Amino acid sequence: MNLTELNKVATAMVAPGKGILAADESSGTIKKRFDAIGVESTEANRRDYREMLFRSKEAMSQHISGVILYDETIWQDAKDGTPLVKLIEQSGAIPGIKVDEGTQALPMCPGELVTVGLDKLAERLKKYYERGARFAKWRAVIDIAGGIPSMTAISVNAHALARYAALCQAAQIVPIVEPEVLMDGDHDIDRCYEVTQRVLNKTFQELRVQRVALEGMVLKPNMAISGKKCAKQASVEEVAEKTIRLLRTCVPAAVPGIAFLSGGQSDEEATAHLNAMHKLGPLPWGLTFSYGRALQAAPQKAWSGKAENVAAGQRAFSHRARMNGLASKGEWQSSLEQKAA
Ligand code: 5MM
């Protein structure tokens, strides 16, 4: 393992002004997204949609540091025969790959999940590296509800994240470690804070036990935020203040960067939260976005599966990428959204 090289890639992934596009929706998830815009989820439509994103020159060259791909996409070619991975590389962004194989019910723990995909992972990583992937992603899912999460679910998921991360580094691939505490429930921000703290502490304990080099990884956490169904929604300032306090407590300064998931926040909320966090600096790590929905909802709607809407889809994507790029430097203002509208 060449740690200097891993650190270089991890640092580039969280460069100020840039962040990561999470375009790694598995077949079931992209079908849901396409259903919402009335587009059939065929292989050609998935290719056309992602090709539209990766050919968005302004977004890709100025605001996107890396793209997380799904297995199907990493092997796909654009309409003119250029591998989609090459389009990403040509734009100056780094290709990455989701390597977990989804979740399964965790035995003896009703309502809880464990992420799977460790079998044969070493062999798969080798092939992904040859295809151009320089980072990978594995997402663990922790739900908050009555009596959960259990320490069992937190432990097994942290263990799997660390096993994955060590295998990635041995294959010269930077692991994005994503322990997601869902914001689906009616819990308040303090309950989210407390659960996320337990999850992050356990995750870093496992990373250390399994000898993962913190300098060669990126953390992808949720923010400390109120559950979607909570009657009392925390303000932007409270989310920013509690998230930074939480991360300062749990994430060692050796980690080059933190890139948030959006988790179901609206586009503008996700941008405003990241921006507000940068007002609380200086911070010991790079801090940026790795959004899926909060970057793609607008371009999906603008595109709606029609070739004549490609330019509109690219404009919508470039706008969100630019807003989040500014937020990653604390330079975003809500008036910039109104101007664009
Ligand atoms: C893009 O969605 C990713 C893939 O999810 P599935 O495996 O369920 O299809 C997801 O892991 C995503 O990378 C992160 O959750 C961040 O996305 P959001 O939409 O929360 O920003």
Short mmCIF file of C-alpha atoms and ligand atoms in Angstrom, two decimals:
data_model
loop_
_atom_site.label_atom_id
_atom_site.label_comp_id
_atom_site.label_asym_id
_atom_site.label_seq_id
_atom_site.Cartn_x
_atom_site.Cartn_y
_atom_site.Cartn_z
CA MET A 1 0.00 0.00 0.00
CA ASN A 2 1.28 3.47 -0.94
CA LEU A 3 -0.15 5.74 1.76
CA THR A 4 1.22 8.95 0.23
CA GLU A 5 -0.72 8.21 -2.96
CA LEU A 6 -3.91 7.27 -1.03
CA ASN A 7 -3.64 10.50 0.94
CA LYS A 8 -3.21 12.49 -2.29
CA VAL A 9 -6.41 11.02 -3.73
CA ALA A 10 -8.36 11.48 -0.47
CA THR A 11 -7.22 15.11 -0.24
CA ALA A 12 -8.24 15.77 -3.87
CA MET A 13 -11.70 14.31 -3.16
CA VAL A 14 -12.36 17.02 -0.56
CA ALA A 15 -10.55 19.95 -2.24
CA PRO A 16 -12.12 23.32 -1.30
CA GLY A 17 -14.84 24.32 -3.77
CA LYS A 18 -15.40 20.73 -4.89
CA GLY A 19 -17.36 17.70 -3.70
CA ILE A 20 -18.49 14.24 -4.72
CA LEU A 21 -21.42 13.27 -6.93
CA ALA A 22 -23.08 10.12 -5.54
CA ALA A 23 -24.45 8.55 -8.73
CA ASP A 24 -24.31 5.00 -7.39
CA GLU A 25 -28.03 4.29 -7.19
CA SER A 26 -28.53 0.53 -7.42
CA SER A 27 -31.09 -0.76 -9.96
CA GLY A 28 -33.98 -0.61 -7.48
CA THR A 29 -33.23 2.95 -6.37
CA ILE A 30 -32.71 4.41 -9.85
CA LYS A 31 -36.01 2.81 -10.89
CA LYS A 32 -37.73 4.70 -8.05
CA ARG A 33 -36.12 7.97 -9.19
CA PHE A 34 -37.08 7.35 -12.83
CA ASP A 35 -40.64 6.36 -11.86
CA ALA A 36 -41.00 9.78 -10.23
CA ILE A 37 -40.19 11.52 -13.56
CA GLY A 38 -42.08 9.05 -15.75
CA VAL A 39 -39.02 7.45 -17.35
CA GLU A 40 -38.65 3.72 -17.89
CA SER A 41 -35.57 2.32 -16.15
CA THR A 42 -33.86 0.62 -19.10
CA GLU A 43 -30.10 0.18 -19.41
CA ALA A 44 -30.05 2.73 -22.27
CA ASN A 45 -31.99 5.33 -20.28
CA ARG A 46 -29.75 4.89 -17.25
CA ARG A 47 -26.72 5.33 -19.53
CA ASP A 48 -28.17 8.41 -21.25
CA TYR A 49 -29.03 10.02 -17.92
CA ARG A 50 -25.60 9.47 -16.42
CA GLU A 51 -23.85 10.46 -19.64
CA MET A 52 -25.75 13.76 -19.45
CA LEU A 53 -24.36 14.35 -15.95
CA PHE A 54 -20.78 13.35 -16.76
CA ARG A 55 -20.77 15.57 -19.87
CA SER A 56 -21.84 18.64 -17.85
CA LYS A 57 -18.61 20.50 -18.42
CA GLU A 58 -18.94 23.31 -15.90
CA ALA A 59 -20.12 21.11 -13.03
CA MET A 60 -17.66 18.31 -13.64
CA SER A 61 -14.54 20.40 -14.22
CA GLN A 62 -15.11 23.05 -11.56
CA HIS A 63 -17.24 21.65 -8.74
CA ILE A 64 -17.09 17.85 -8.78
CA SER A 65 -13.99 16.13 -7.42
CA GLY A 66 -15.18 12.55 -7.87
CA VAL A 67 -18.14 10.43 -8.91
CA ILE A 68 -19.38 7.30 -7.15
CA LEU A 69 -20.56 4.78 -9.75
CA TYR A 70 -22.68 1.65 -9.57
CA ASP A 71 -21.25 -1.59 -11.01
CA GLU A 72 -23.38 -1.36 -14.18
CA THR A 73 -22.18 2.20 -14.90
CA ILE A 74 -18.45 1.56 -14.50
CA TRP A 75 -18.58 -0.95 -17.37
CA GLN A 76 -20.87 1.15 -19.60
CA ASP A 77 -19.86 3.18 -22.66
CA ALA A 78 -21.33 6.51 -23.75
CA LYS A 79 -23.38 6.61 -26.95
CA ASP A 80 -20.25 7.36 -29.01
CA GLY A 81 -18.42 4.37 -27.50
CA THR A 82 -16.26 6.29 -24.96
CA PRO A 83 -16.27 4.50 -21.61
CA LEU A 84 -18.21 6.58 -19.05
CA VAL A 85 -15.19 6.27 -16.75
CA LYS A 86 -13.11 8.07 -19.39
CA LEU A 87 -15.62 10.93 -19.56
CA ILE A 88 -15.19 11.41 -15.83
CA GLU A 89 -11.39 11.28 -16.04
CA GLN A 90 -11.34 13.70 -18.98
CA SER A 91 -13.35 16.22 -16.95
CA GLY A 92 -10.66 16.13 -14.25
CA ALA A 93 -12.81 14.24 -11.70
CA ILE A 94 -11.89 10.93 -10.08
CA PRO A 95 -13.98 7.80 -10.74
CA GLY A 96 -15.12 5.80 -7.70
CA ILE A 97 -17.24 2.69 -7.19
CA LYS A 98 -19.87 1.51 -4.72
CA VAL A 99 -18.77 -1.96 -3.63
CA ASP A 100 -21.29 -2.94 -0.97
CA GLU A 101 -24.02 -5.28 -2.12
CA GLY A 102 -26.86 -3.76 -0.14
CA THR A 103 -28.39 -4.70 3.19
CA GLN A 104 -29.90 -7.82 4.74
CA ALA A 105 -32.00 -8.30 7.87
CA LEU A 106 -29.73 -8.72 10.90
CA PRO A 107 -30.59 -11.98 12.69
CA MET A 108 -31.88 -11.62 16.29
CA CYS A 109 -32.24 -7.85 15.81
CA PRO A 110 -35.78 -7.12 14.59
CA GLY A 111 -35.97 -4.09 12.28
CA GLU A 112 -32.20 -3.76 11.89
CA LEU A 113 -29.93 -4.27 8.89
CA VAL A 114 -26.39 -5.29 8.12
CA THR A 115 -24.57 -4.34 4.91
CA VAL A 116 -23.13 -7.26 2.94
CA GLY A 117 -20.57 -7.70 0.14
CA LEU A 118 -17.26 -8.70 1.72
CA ASP A 119 -17.05 -12.09 -0.03
CA LYS A 120 -14.65 -11.91 -2.99
CA LEU A 121 -14.28 -8.16 -2.43
CA ALA A 122 -10.48 -8.29 -2.86
CA GLU A 123 -10.88 -9.73 -6.40
CA ARG A 124 -13.58 -7.21 -7.33
CA LEU A 125 -11.43 -4.30 -6.13
CA LYS A 126 -8.60 -5.40 -8.40
CA LYS A 127 -10.87 -5.29 -11.44
CA TYR A 128 -12.31 -1.91 -10.47
CA TYR A 129 -8.80 -0.47 -10.03
CA GLU A 130 -7.86 -1.69 -13.52
CA ARG A 131 -10.96 0.01 -14.90
CA GLY A 132 -9.91 3.32 -13.30
CA ALA A 133 -11.60 3.48 -9.86
CA ARG A 134 -9.39 5.22 -7.32
CA PHE A 135 -11.89 5.27 -4.47
CA ALA A 136 -14.77 3.12 -3.28
CA LYS A 137 -17.84 3.42 -1.09
CA TRP A 138 -19.61 1.17 1.44
CA ARG A 139 -22.75 2.33 3.21
CA ALA A 140 -24.00 0.99 6.55
CA VAL A 141 -27.57 1.87 7.52
CA ILE A 142 -28.56 2.55 11.11
CA ASP A 143 -32.20 3.32 11.87
CA ILE A 144 -33.52 5.18 14.90
CA ALA A 145 -36.85 4.00 16.37
CA GLY A 146 -38.21 2.67 19.69
CA GLY A 147 -35.50 0.42 21.18
CA ILE A 148 -33.14 0.68 18.22
CA PRO A 149 -30.37 0.92 17.22
CA SER A 150 -28.97 -1.96 19.24
CA MET A 151 -25.27 -2.07 20.04
CA THR A 152 -25.24 -5.35 18.06
CA ALA A 153 -26.27 -3.58 14.84
CA ILE A 154 -23.78 -0.76 15.42
CA SER A 155 -20.98 -3.25 16.10
CA VAL A 156 -21.47 -5.59 13.15
CA ASN A 157 -21.86 -2.70 10.72
CA ALA A 158 -18.74 -0.95 12.06
CA HIS A 159 -16.82 -4.22 11.79
CA ALA A 160 -17.87 -4.67 8.15
CA LEU A 161 -17.00 -1.04 7.30
CA ALA A 162 -13.50 -1.53 8.70
CA ARG A 163 -13.02 -4.87 6.90
CA TYR A 164 -14.03 -3.17 3.64
CA ALA A 165 -11.77 -0.16 4.30
CA ALA A 166 -8.71 -2.33 4.99
CA LEU A 167 -9.32 -4.36 1.80
CA CYS A 168 -9.62 -1.14 -0.22
CA GLN A 169 -6.36 0.29 1.06
CA ALA A 170 -4.56 -2.99 0.37
CA ALA A 171 -5.85 -2.64 -3.23
CA GLN A 172 -4.62 1.00 -3.43
CA ILE A 173 -8.18 2.36 -3.39
CA VAL A 174 -9.35 5.11 -0.98
CA PRO A 175 -12.33 3.89 1.06
CA ILE A 176 -15.27 6.21 1.67
CA VAL A 177 -16.59 4.98 5.01
CA GLU A 178 -20.33 5.74 5.17
CA PRO A 179 -22.15 4.91 8.38
CA GLU A 180 -25.56 6.50 7.73
CA VAL A 181 -27.89 7.18 10.64
CA LEU A 182 -31.24 7.65 8.89
CA MET A 183 -33.31 10.81 9.35
CA ASP A 184 -36.61 9.01 8.65
CA GLY A 185 -38.05 8.89 12.20
CA ASP A 186 -39.72 11.34 14.59
CA HIS A 187 -36.65 11.66 16.84
CA ASP A 188 -35.19 15.06 17.67
CA ILE A 189 -31.73 16.38 16.82
CA ASP A 190 -30.29 15.42 20.23
CA ARG A 191 -31.26 11.78 19.78
CA CYS A 192 -29.64 11.84 16.33
CA TYR A 193 -26.52 13.37 17.90
CA GLU A 194 -26.33 10.70 20.60
CA VAL A 195 -26.82 7.77 18.19
CA THR A 196 -24.39 9.17 15.60
CA GLN A 197 -21.79 9.67 18.32
CA ARG A 198 -22.06 5.99 19.31
CA VAL A 199 -21.88 4.92 15.66
CA LEU A 200 -18.83 7.07 14.82
CA ASN A 201 -16.97 6.07 17.97
CA LYS A 202 -17.51 2.38 17.26
CA THR A 203 -16.57 2.83 13.59
CA PHE A 204 -13.26 4.54 14.41
CA GLN A 205 -12.53 1.92 17.08
CA GLU A 206 -12.95 -0.84 14.45
CA LEU A 207 -10.91 1.09 11.87
CA ARG A 208 -8.04 1.26 14.33
CA VAL A 209 -8.33 -2.41 15.35
CA GLN A 210 -8.19 -3.41 11.67
CA ARG A 211 -5.19 -1.13 11.01
CA VAL A 212 -6.87 1.17 8.51
CA ALA A 213 -4.68 4.23 7.82
CA LEU A 214 -6.86 7.20 8.69
CA GLU A 215 -4.80 9.44 6.36
CA GLY A 216 -5.99 7.37 3.39
CA MET A 217 -9.78 7.45 3.87
CA VAL A 218 -12.78 9.77 3.62
CA LEU A 219 -15.70 9.72 6.07
CA LYS A 220 -19.25 10.11 4.70
CA PRO A 221 -21.55 10.73 7.66
CA ASN A 222 -25.04 12.09 8.19
CA MET A 223 -25.40 15.49 9.81
CA ALA A 224 -26.80 15.87 13.34
CA ILE A 225 -30.33 16.72 12.29
CA SER A 226 -33.97 16.33 13.41
CA GLY A 227 -35.88 13.30 12.12
CA LYS A 228 -38.15 14.17 9.19
CA LYS A 229 -41.27 13.45 11.26
CA CYS A 230 -40.10 15.34 14.37
CA ALA A 231 -42.49 18.17 15.29
CA LYS A 232 -39.57 20.43 16.23
CA GLN A 233 -37.16 20.95 13.31
CA ALA A 234 -33.74 22.28 14.31
CA SER A 235 -32.58 25.51 12.63
CA VAL A 236 -29.74 25.68 10.11
CA GLU A 237 -27.48 27.18 12.80
CA GLU A 238 -28.30 24.42 15.31
CA VAL A 239 -27.65 21.67 12.75
CA ALA A 240 -24.31 23.26 11.85
CA GLU A 241 -23.22 23.84 15.43
CA LYS A 242 -24.18 20.36 16.68
CA THR A 243 -22.75 18.57 13.63
CA ILE A 244 -19.39 20.29 13.99
CA ARG A 245 -19.32 19.67 17.75
CA LEU A 246 -20.09 15.98 17.10
CA LEU A 247 -17.45 15.58 14.41
CA ARG A 248 -14.79 17.39 16.44
CA THR A 249 -15.48 14.92 19.25
CA CYS A 250 -15.42 11.76 17.13
CA VAL A 251 -13.27 12.24 14.00
CA PRO A 252 -9.47 12.31 14.37
CA ALA A 253 -7.63 15.15 12.59
CA ALA A 254 -5.62 12.53 10.66
CA VAL A 255 -8.69 11.94 8.46
CA PRO A 256 -8.17 14.17 5.38
CA GLY A 257 -11.82 14.78 4.70
CA ILE A 258 -15.48 14.46 5.55
CA ALA A 259 -18.09 14.46 2.75
CA PHE A 260 -21.72 14.48 3.89
CA LEU A 261 -24.64 12.51 2.50
CA SER A 262 -27.84 14.52 2.06
CA GLY A 263 -30.13 11.81 3.45
CA GLY A 264 -33.45 13.25 2.27
CA GLN A 265 -32.85 16.94 3.03
CA SER A 266 -34.13 19.38 0.42
CA ASP A 267 -31.56 20.64 -2.09
CA GLU A 268 -31.30 24.03 -0.44
CA GLU A 269 -31.24 22.74 3.13
CA ALA A 270 -28.30 20.46 2.30
CA THR A 271 -26.43 23.42 0.81
CA ALA A 272 -27.30 25.81 3.66
CA HIS A 273 -26.18 23.33 6.34
CA LEU A 274 -22.78 22.74 4.73
CA ASN A 275 -22.30 26.46 4.24
CA ALA A 276 -23.16 27.25 7.88
CA MET A 277 -20.64 24.67 9.12
CA HIS A 278 -17.86 26.50 7.30
CA LYS A 279 -18.67 29.63 9.30
CA LEU A 280 -17.54 27.70 12.40
CA GLY A 281 -13.98 27.05 11.22
CA PRO A 282 -11.07 26.63 11.11
CA LEU A 283 -11.76 22.89 10.87
CA PRO A 284 -9.21 20.08 11.19
CA TRP A 285 -10.40 18.20 8.07
CA GLY A 286 -11.69 19.09 4.61
CA LEU A 287 -15.49 19.33 4.77
CA THR A 288 -17.68 18.97 1.70
CA PHE A 289 -20.61 17.18 0.06
CA SER A 290 -21.14 13.72 -1.36
CA TYR A 291 -24.78 14.18 -2.25
CA GLY A 292 -27.00 11.92 -4.30
CA ARG A 293 -30.54 13.24 -4.11
CA ALA A 294 -29.61 16.85 -3.24
CA LEU A 295 -27.50 17.10 -6.43
CA GLN A 296 -29.68 15.06 -8.76
CA ALA A 297 -33.33 15.85 -7.98
CA ALA A 298 -33.28 19.07 -10.05
CA PRO A 299 -31.48 17.67 -13.14
CA GLN A 300 -33.70 14.57 -13.11
CA LYS A 301 -36.79 16.73 -13.20
CA ALA A 302 -35.41 19.06 -15.88
CA TRP A 303 -34.32 16.12 -18.07
CA SER A 304 -37.40 13.89 -17.66
CA GLY A 305 -35.98 11.38 -20.13
CA LYS A 306 -36.16 13.67 -23.19
CA ALA A 307 -33.15 14.23 -25.49
CA GLU A 308 -34.25 17.82 -26.09
CA ASN A 309 -33.97 18.50 -22.34
CA VAL A 310 -30.31 17.47 -21.98
CA ALA A 311 -29.06 21.07 -21.92
CA ALA A 312 -31.67 22.01 -19.27
CA GLY A 313 -30.70 18.97 -17.19
CA GLN A 314 -27.03 19.95 -17.40
CA ARG A 315 -27.83 23.53 -16.39
CA ALA A 316 -29.78 22.29 -13.36
CA PHE A 317 -26.93 19.98 -12.36
CA SER A 318 -24.30 22.68 -12.84
CA HIS A 319 -26.31 25.07 -10.72
CA ARG A 320 -26.59 22.67 -7.76
CA ALA A 321 -22.94 21.67 -8.09
CA ARG A 322 -21.90 25.34 -8.07
CA MET A 323 -24.10 26.15 -5.04
CA ASN A 324 -22.60 23.25 -3.11
CA GLY A 325 -19.10 24.12 -4.28
CA LEU A 326 -19.58 27.59 -2.81
CA ALA A 327 -21.02 26.08 0.39
CA SER A 328 -17.90 23.95 0.74
CA LYS A 329 -16.00 27.24 1.16
CA GLY A 330 -18.66 29.01 3.26
CA GLU A 331 -19.34 31.39 0.34
CA TRP A 332 -22.95 30.46 -0.50
CA GLN A 333 -25.87 32.87 -0.03
CA SER A 334 -29.54 32.05 -0.50
CA SER A 335 -29.88 35.07 -2.83
CA LEU A 336 -27.77 33.14 -5.38
CA GLU A 337 -30.60 30.57 -5.58
CA GLN A 338 -33.21 33.24 -6.22
CA LYS A 339 -31.13 34.84 -8.96
CA ALA A 340 -30.86 31.51 -10.76
CA ALA A 341 -34.60 30.86 -10.41
C1 5MM B 1 -27.14 7.58 -4.60
O1 5MM B 1 -27.68 6.72 -3.63
C2 5MM B 1 -26.73 5.81 -3.06
C3 5MM B 1 -27.09 4.40 -3.36
O2 5MM B 1 -28.14 3.92 -2.62
P1 5MM B 1 -28.76 2.45 -3.00
O3 5MM B 1 -27.66 1.46 -2.90
O4 5MM B 1 -29.84 2.26 -2.00
O5 5MM B 1 -29.28 2.55 -4.39
C4 5MM B 1 -26.53 6.12 -1.57
O6 5MM B 1 -25.70 5.23 -0.91
C5 5MM B 1 -25.92 7.49 -1.54
O7 5MM B 1 -24.62 7.42 -2.08
C6 5MM B 1 -25.83 8.07 -0.15
O8 5MM B 1 -26.84 7.67 0.71
C7 5MM B 1 -25.90 9.58 -0.28
O9 5MM B 1 -27.04 9.91 -1.06
P2 5MM B 1 -28.04 10.98 -0.52
O10 5MM B 1 -29.19 10.95 -1.51
O11 5MM B 1 -28.45 10.58 0.87
O12 5MM B 1 -27.27 12.28 -0.56
#
